[in-house]
């Protein structure tokens, strides 16, 4: 309980520090949709539980990993079902951006947390977390100091990969999880208006 309270206090402190920094620079670096062109998207995807287990046991083959997971009492079929659900959704969203002529790069949460450079974040016109609120918060938290230093304003637009089981309050509404092409069209609409 104390660890959770300490974590919440630390997140709250970081939030207000970032907000204060952004408020000071707000008049210098407002995001103006007329300057926005959707050309490059960086996707940050959540790690499914199956991917997490693969990272946790890198020396095991698929059959050995399955046995380890089953020995813990985990429903392996359901775990794979959720993994496939997320990956199918991820491909659908990425394809929607590619179909609109957008260049894309993908990174999972693990890569994003450990080694993604500021150059890749500066490269992107939009950063797209795919997963849940945790993925969104990780993405925003990693990107905020960069944006505060460079006065760059890159929109972060999140897609909830499983709106039936997860609320995803920081993500786009459920409609856009079911119709990601419509979300891209709306984003592109802001972009198109900016090009006129």
Tab-separated table of C-alpha atoms in Angstrom, residues 18-106:
chain	number	residue	atom	x	y	z
A	18	UNK	CA	5.670	18.916	-16.632
A	19	UNK	CA	2.488	20.989	-16.611
A	20	UNK	CA	4.318	23.956	-15.059
A	21	UNK	CA	7.085	23.679	-17.658
A	22	UNK	CA	4.551	23.483	-20.491
A	23	UNK	CA	2.520	26.415	-19.131
A	24	UNK	CA	5.647	28.594	-19.122
A	25	UNK	CA	6.353	27.825	-22.766
A	26	UNK	CA	2.750	27.691	-23.962
A	27	UNK	CA	2.691	31.164	-25.481
A	28	UNK	CA	5.865	30.398	-27.470
A	29	UNK	CA	4.921	27.006	-28.870
A	30	UNK	CA	1.236	26.442	-29.397
A	31	UNK	CA	0.187	23.512	-31.537
A	32	UNK	CA	-1.403	25.121	-34.555
A	33	UNK	CA	-3.306	22.653	-36.745
A	34	UNK	CA	-2.583	24.750	-39.832
A	35	UNK	CA	1.097	23.796	-39.495
A	36	UNK	CA	0.379	20.081	-39.108
A	37	UNK	CA	0.999	17.595	-41.937
A	38	UNK	CA	0.437	13.896	-41.357
A	39	UNK	CA	3.438	12.261	-43.008
A	40	UNK	CA	5.228	10.185	-40.349
A	41	UNK	CA	3.745	8.225	-37.447
A	42	UNK	CA	5.569	6.542	-34.587
A	43	UNK	CA	3.573	3.681	-33.063
A	44	UNK	CA	4.251	2.616	-29.487
A	45	UNK	CA	2.530	-0.681	-28.782
A	46	UNK	CA	1.862	-2.418	-25.521
A	47	UNK	CA	3.522	-5.705	-24.696
A	48	UNK	CA	1.015	-8.517	-24.570
A	49	UNK	CA	1.376	-10.903	-21.669
A	50	UNK	CA	2.683	-13.504	-24.128
A	51	UNK	CA	5.374	-11.100	-25.387
A	52	UNK	CA	6.267	-10.280	-21.787
A	53	UNK	CA	6.705	-13.990	-21.040
A	54	UNK	CA	8.887	-14.365	-24.150
A	55	UNK	CA	11.140	-11.547	-22.899
A	56	UNK	CA	11.179	-13.050	-19.433
A	57	UNK	CA	12.260	-16.476	-20.742
A	58	UNK	CA	14.375	-15.752	-23.843
A	59	UNK	CA	16.047	-19.181	-23.940
A	60	UNK	CA	12.822	-21.193	-24.068
A	61	UNK	CA	11.294	-22.328	-27.332
A	62	UNK	CA	7.530	-21.942	-27.902
A	63	UNK	CA	6.633	-25.366	-26.517
A	64	UNK	CA	8.761	-24.917	-23.397
A	65	UNK	CA	7.318	-21.456	-22.817
A	66	UNK	CA	3.792	-22.806	-23.180
A	67	UNK	CA	4.545	-25.465	-20.584
A	68	UNK	CA	5.963	-22.914	-18.117
A	69	UNK	CA	2.872	-20.729	-18.528
A	70	UNK	CA	0.485	-23.677	-18.141
A	71	UNK	CA	2.363	-24.909	-15.048
A	72	UNK	CA	1.526	-21.586	-13.372
A	73	UNK	CA	-2.170	-22.288	-13.917
A	74	UNK	CA	-2.622	-19.684	-16.650
A	75	UNK	CA	-5.187	-20.334	-19.387
A	76	UNK	CA	-2.724	-20.474	-22.296
A	77	UNK	CA	-5.400	-20.429	-25.026
A	78	UNK	CA	-6.930	-17.253	-23.609
A	79	UNK	CA	-3.489	-15.667	-23.277
A	80	UNK	CA	-2.800	-16.388	-26.966
A	81	UNK	CA	-6.286	-15.163	-27.901
A	82	UNK	CA	-5.612	-11.793	-26.221
A	83	UNK	CA	-2.154	-11.618	-27.825
A	84	UNK	CA	-3.628	-12.209	-31.283
A	85	UNK	CA	-6.447	-9.729	-30.611
A	86	UNK	CA	-3.908	-7.015	-29.835
A	87	UNK	CA	-1.631	-7.850	-32.776
A	88	UNK	CA	-4.548	-7.921	-35.239
A	89	UNK	CA	-5.700	-4.536	-33.974
A	90	UNK	CA	-2.166	-3.164	-34.183
A	91	UNK	CA	-1.888	-4.257	-37.837
A	92	UNK	CA	-5.289	-2.704	-38.600
A	93	UNK	CA	-4.305	0.696	-37.178
A	94	UNK	CA	-0.888	0.681	-38.845
A	95	UNK	CA	-2.485	-0.229	-42.187
A	96	UNK	CA	-4.961	2.652	-41.813
A	97	UNK	CA	-2.085	5.109	-41.484
A	98	UNK	CA	-0.126	3.505	-44.329
A	99	UNK	CA	-3.185	3.582	-46.600
A	100	UNK	CA	-3.380	7.331	-46.027
A	101	UNK	CA	0.188	7.692	-47.345
A	102	UNK	CA	1.823	7.963	-43.944
A	103	UNK	CA	5.278	6.508	-43.270
A	104	UNK	CA	5.276	4.466	-40.056
A	105	UNK	CA	7.744	3.128	-37.512
A	106	UNK	CA	6.870	0.709	-34.710
